[in-house]
Tab-separated table of C-alpha atoms in Angstrom:
chain	number	residue	atom	x	y	z
B	4	MET	CA	21.498	-31.617	73.549
B	5	LEU	CA	19.990	-30.767	70.389
B	6	PRO	CA	20.924	-32.980	67.394
B	7	HIS	CA	23.422	-31.769	64.707
B	8	ARG	CA	21.860	-29.756	62.038
B	9	ASP	CA	22.511	-31.961	58.718
B	10	LEU	CA	21.171	-29.460	56.210
B	11	PRO	CA	22.630	-28.530	52.730
B	12	ARG	CA	24.198	-25.119	52.855
B	13	LEU	CA	22.683	-22.909	50.040
B	14	PRO	CA	24.379	-19.885	48.306
B	15	LEU	CA	23.545	-16.477	49.753
B	16	GLU	CA	21.734	-15.660	46.348
B	17	VAL	CA	19.206	-18.591	46.979
B	18	HIS	CA	18.330	-17.238	50.335
B	19	LEU	CA	17.837	-13.783	48.851
B	20	ALA	CA	15.808	-14.886	45.899
B	21	GLU	CA	13.338	-16.843	48.482
B	22	LEU	CA	13.141	-13.801	50.694
B	23	ARG	CA	12.363	-11.529	47.637
B	24	LYS	CA	9.680	-13.938	46.422
B	25	ARG	CA	8.048	-13.856	49.785
B	26	LEU	CA	8.191	-10.141	50.170
B	27	LEU	CA	6.665	-9.778	46.653
B	28	VAL	CA	3.911	-12.041	47.373
B	29	THR	CA	3.160	-10.276	50.769
B	30	ILE	CA	3.200	-6.583	48.956
B	31	SER	CA	1.068	-8.124	46.262
B	32	VAL	CA	-1.597	-9.101	48.468
B	33	LEU	CA	-1.221	-5.738	50.506
B	34	PHE	CA	-2.067	-3.879	47.238
B	35	PHE	CA	-4.969	-6.126	46.211
B	36	LEU	CA	-6.557	-5.908	49.785
B	37	TRP	CA	-6.048	-2.277	49.593
B	38	CYS	CA	-7.621	-1.955	46.100
B	39	LEU	CA	-10.527	-4.116	47.271
B	40	LEU	CA	-11.205	-2.348	50.429
B	41	PHE	CA	-11.271	0.933	48.728
B	42	VAL	CA	-13.905	-0.200	46.264
B	43	LEU	CA	-15.961	-1.621	49.218
B	44	PHE	CA	-15.338	1.685	51.076
B	45	PRO	CA	-19.072	2.872	50.835
B	46	HIS	CA	-20.112	-0.509	52.380
B	47	LEU	CA	-17.403	-0.111	55.172
B	48	THR	CA	-18.348	3.287	56.178
B	49	PRO	CA	-21.106	2.147	58.999
B	50	PHE	CA	-18.220	-0.135	60.414
B	51	LEU	CA	-15.889	2.726	60.373
B	52	LEU	CA	-18.071	5.328	61.939
B	53	TRP	CA	-19.526	2.978	64.948
B	54	PRO	CA	-16.710	3.990	67.369
B	55	TYR	CA	-17.365	7.555	66.682
B	56	ARG	CA	-21.021	7.214	67.099
B	57	ARG	CA	-20.744	5.141	70.216
B	58	ALA	CA	-18.464	7.829	71.768
B	59	MET	CA	-20.793	10.600	70.903
B	60	GLY	CA	-23.914	8.775	72.349
B	61	GLN	CA	-26.927	11.308	71.782
B	62	GLY	CA	-24.633	14.073	70.494
B	63	LYS	CA	-24.565	14.991	67.109
B	64	ILE	CA	-21.200	16.363	65.559
B	65	PRO	CA	-20.964	15.554	61.802
B	66	LEU	CA	-17.734	14.824	60.135
B	67	VAL	CA	-16.683	17.121	57.389
B	68	PHE	CA	-14.174	17.702	54.618
B	69	THR	CA	-12.842	20.943	53.502
B	70	THR	CA	-11.145	20.382	50.308
B	71	LEU	CA	-12.490	18.339	47.025
B	72	PRO	CA	-10.012	15.554	47.132
B	73	GLU	CA	-10.040	15.007	51.093
B	74	GLY	CA	-12.992	12.654	51.025
B	75	ILE	CA	-10.986	10.441	48.692
B	76	MET	CA	-7.724	10.815	50.468
B	77	ALA	CA	-9.506	9.856	53.892
B	78	ALA	CA	-10.869	6.678	52.123
B	79	LEU	CA	-7.309	5.766	50.832
B	80	LYS	CA	-5.601	6.308	54.285
B	81	ALA	CA	-8.329	4.204	55.987
B	82	THR	CA	-8.299	1.492	53.695
B	83	PHE	CA	-4.609	1.088	53.544
B	84	PHE	CA	-4.485	0.697	57.245
B	85	LEU	CA	-7.183	-1.905	57.201
B	86	ALA	CA	-5.320	-3.820	54.314
B	87	LEU	CA	-2.050	-3.480	56.485
B	88	ILE	CA	-3.820	-5.108	59.384
B	89	LEU	CA	-5.260	-7.890	57.203
B	90	THR	CA	-1.988	-8.734	55.666
B	91	LEU	CA	-0.277	-9.128	58.960
B	92	PRO	CA	-0.913	-12.683	59.483
B	93	LEU	CA	0.278	-13.536	55.972
B	94	ALA	CA	3.463	-11.500	56.671
B	95	ILE	CA	3.984	-13.365	59.835
B	96	TYR	CA	3.294	-16.758	58.056
B	97	GLN	CA	5.768	-15.928	55.204
B	98	GLY	CA	8.581	-15.122	57.707
B	99	TRP	CA	7.837	-18.339	59.537
B	100	SER	CA	8.018	-20.327	56.187
B	101	TYR	CA	11.188	-18.659	55.493
B	102	ILE	CA	13.100	-19.548	58.761
B	103	SER	CA	11.170	-22.978	59.462
B	104	PRO	CA	13.545	-25.125	56.996
B	105	GLY	CA	16.637	-24.376	59.343
B	106	LEU	CA	14.883	-25.122	62.641
B	107	TYR	CA	14.981	-28.536	64.629
B	108	PRO	CA	11.892	-30.522	65.010
B	109	GLN	CA	11.111	-29.516	68.574
B	110	GLU	CA	11.675	-25.719	67.476
B	111	LYS	CA	9.215	-26.300	64.871
B	112	ARG	CA	6.647	-27.565	67.011
B	113	VAL	CA	6.900	-24.743	69.434
B	114	GLY	CA	7.102	-22.453	66.521
B	115	LYS	CA	3.854	-23.757	64.954
B	116	ARG	CA	1.800	-23.235	68.229
B	117	LEU	CA	3.192	-19.663	68.621
B	118	LEU	CA	2.393	-18.958	65.028
B	119	ILE	CA	-1.435	-20.138	65.849
B	120	LEU	CA	-1.114	-17.993	69.053
B	121	SER	CA	-0.121	-15.054	67.224
B	122	PHE	CA	-3.164	-15.061	64.829
B	123	PHE	CA	-5.464	-14.989	68.010
B	124	LEU	CA	-3.519	-12.344	69.566
B	125	MET	CA	-4.037	-10.116	66.338
B	126	LEU	CA	-7.705	-10.708	66.607
B	127	PHE	CA	-7.709	-9.912	70.245
B	128	GLY	CA	-5.678	-6.771	69.673
B	129	LEU	CA	-8.046	-5.649	66.863
B	130	ALA	CA	-11.207	-6.230	68.869
B	131	LEU	CA	-9.512	-4.390	71.782
B	132	GLY	CA	-8.741	-1.345	69.731
B	133	TYR	CA	-12.113	-1.295	68.004
B	134	PHE	CA	-14.256	-1.878	70.959
B	135	VAL	CA	-12.482	-0.455	73.802
B	136	TRP	CA	-9.737	2.121	72.889
B	137	LEU	CA	-11.481	3.847	70.185
B	138	PRO	CA	-14.676	4.703	71.730
B	139	VAL	CA	-12.771	5.623	75.122
B	140	LEU	CA	-10.260	7.937	73.369
B	141	LEU	CA	-12.976	9.563	71.148
B	142	HIS	CA	-15.129	10.287	74.134
B	143	PHE	CA	-12.306	11.745	75.914
B	144	PHE	CA	-11.124	13.901	73.115
B	145	LEU	CA	-14.447	15.088	71.896
B	146	SER	CA	-15.912	15.836	75.444
B	147	PHE	CA	-12.712	17.807	76.576
B	148	GLY	CA	-13.783	21.524	76.479
B	149	TYR	CA	-16.901	20.422	74.761
B	150	ALA	CA	-18.790	23.045	76.776
B	151	HIS	CA	-16.870	25.944	75.579
B	152	PHE	CA	-15.815	25.043	71.983
B	153	GLU	CA	-17.545	23.594	69.092
B	154	ALA	CA	-16.010	20.421	67.498
B	155	ASN	CA	-15.674	20.477	63.665
B	156	LEU	CA	-13.878	17.141	63.093
B	157	ARG	CA	-12.441	16.349	59.586
B	158	VAL	CA	-13.228	13.038	58.194
B	159	GLN	CA	-9.711	12.516	57.200
B	160	ASN	CA	-8.231	13.123	60.568
B	161	TYR	CA	-10.945	10.861	62.097
B	162	LEU	CA	-10.253	7.952	59.753
B	163	ALA	CA	-6.400	8.337	60.076
B	164	PHE	CA	-6.756	8.087	63.898
B	165	LEU	CA	-8.987	5.093	63.653
B	166	GLY	CA	-6.518	3.145	61.200
B	167	LYS	CA	-3.353	4.005	63.353
B	168	THR	CA	-5.193	3.055	66.595
B	169	LEU	CA	-6.286	-0.286	65.253
B	170	LEU	CA	-2.898	-1.014	63.661
B	171	VAL	CA	-0.933	-0.120	66.960
B	172	SER	CA	-3.487	-2.005	69.113
B	173	THR	CA	-2.782	-5.054	66.510
B	174	LEU	CA	0.828	-4.897	66.839
B	175	VAL	CA	0.896	-4.323	70.757
B	176	ALA	CA	-1.111	-7.422	71.201
B	177	GLU	CA	1.914	-9.494	69.746
B	178	ILE	CA	4.112	-8.425	72.756
B	179	PRO	CA	3.383	-11.562	74.600
B	180	LEU	CA	4.829	-13.594	71.705
B	181	GLY	CA	7.769	-11.646	71.338
B	182	VAL	CA	8.556	-11.797	75.158
B	183	ALA	CA	7.990	-15.544	75.158
B	184	LEU	CA	10.630	-16.016	72.196
B	185	LEU	CA	12.958	-13.815	74.053
B	186	VAL	CA	12.672	-15.999	77.126
B	187	LYS	CA	12.851	-19.133	75.186
B	188	VAL	CA	16.196	-18.273	73.780
B	189	LYS	CA	17.411	-17.012	77.131
B	190	VAL	CA	17.687	-13.378	76.293
B	191	LEU	CA	15.167	-12.345	78.786
B	192	SER	CA	14.158	-13.925	82.061
B	193	ARG	CA	12.031	-13.026	85.250
B	194	GLY	CA	15.079	-12.540	87.306
B	195	LEU	CA	16.595	-9.845	84.961
B	196	PHE	CA	13.052	-8.141	84.592
B	197	SER	CA	12.820	-7.982	88.211
B	198	ARG	CA	16.368	-6.493	88.807
B	199	LYS	CA	15.841	-3.885	85.985
B	200	LYS	CA	11.957	-3.484	86.443
B	201	TRP	CA	12.183	0.562	86.429
B	202	TYR	CA	14.460	0.449	83.464
B	203	PHE	CA	11.790	-1.576	81.511
B	204	LEU	CA	8.995	0.444	82.697
B	205	GLY	CA	10.763	3.728	81.767
B	206	GLY	CA	11.505	2.346	78.239
B	207	ILE	CA	7.754	0.975	77.943
B	208	TYR	CA	6.628	4.676	78.743
B	209	LEU	CA	8.977	5.993	76.255
B	210	LEU	CA	7.629	3.821	73.669
B	211	ALA	CA	4.199	4.746	74.491
B	212	LEU	CA	5.203	8.281	74.311
B	213	PHE	CA	6.813	7.949	70.934
B	214	LEU	CA	3.798	6.092	69.514
B	215	VAL	CA	1.254	8.625	70.840
B	216	PRO	CA	2.871	11.924	71.410
B	217	GLY	CA	0.968	14.750	72.982
B	218	ASP	CA	-1.744	12.396	74.091
B	219	PHE	CA	-1.434	11.513	77.967
B	220	LEU	CA	-4.408	9.444	78.124
B	221	SER	CA	-3.507	7.324	75.220
B	222	GLN	CA	0.042	7.084	76.655
B	223	ILE	CA	-1.195	5.723	79.956
B	224	LEU	CA	-3.454	3.256	78.342
B	225	LEU	CA	-0.690	2.189	76.054
B	226	PHE	CA	1.642	1.934	78.915
B	227	LEU	CA	-0.574	-0.163	81.009
B	228	SER	CA	-1.457	-2.421	78.064
B	229	PHE	CA	2.293	-2.958	77.439
B	230	TYR	CA	2.907	-3.942	81.000
B	231	VAL	CA	0.061	-6.366	81.256
B	232	LEU	CA	1.236	-8.090	77.843
B	233	LEU	CA	4.698	-8.099	79.010
B	234	GLU	CA	3.467	-10.277	82.085
B	235	LEU	CA	1.424	-12.294	79.868
B	236	GLY	CA	4.546	-13.094	77.685
B	237	PHE	CA	6.394	-14.644	80.843
B	238	VAL	CA	3.395	-16.723	81.447
B	239	LEU	CA	3.309	-17.997	77.625
B	240	ALA	CA	6.861	-18.707	78.143
B	241	LYS	CA	6.232	-21.186	80.833
B	242	ILE	CA	3.355	-22.785	79.204
B	243	PHE	CA	5.262	-23.311	75.821
């Protein structure tokens, strides 16, 4: 049995003030990183174009922009997604710091291990999106009908696609952590998943359909990734 929580009861205003302070810190860091990455955008360009060049191989399809401000807007979009990804670990840490004072010691120990694990899962998701998903998806899209049509890809569309793909892959990599937490608090179990497996699988595909509408290959890749990470979550629940 867990010990009684002998903690002082604070007014709601105190909790809201603490939450507001942590949100302001996170948003300020996000804005600072966005500005910094925008200034460094010319140096980041080779990094951003590597998946595109790998997907093309020996092919030469230049990226173009068709309006004067499009280059700046493309840089703003790309650097915003990168800044958001870099801010995610801080956002998770701020959330943990906000709730941890009300946890039991054993809950804090488990929470700290899961917090460290979440950072590694983010790195894994980012690497998976950059080195695997992006080249595969780009090669598929650019080679589809390539013999009959001429590609004229706008730089803004490419960079937005890159940023969204990296962000989604980073967030998707956190699924095992969420599943492990649900199992720990007894909201989800292996037995429930086995009994309602087809409902879960249908829900997973609907989520993939929502995230990447109109792109069947991306939906299948996302669906398979969701399922593998869901199974990994049950394994983590046993370990922690």
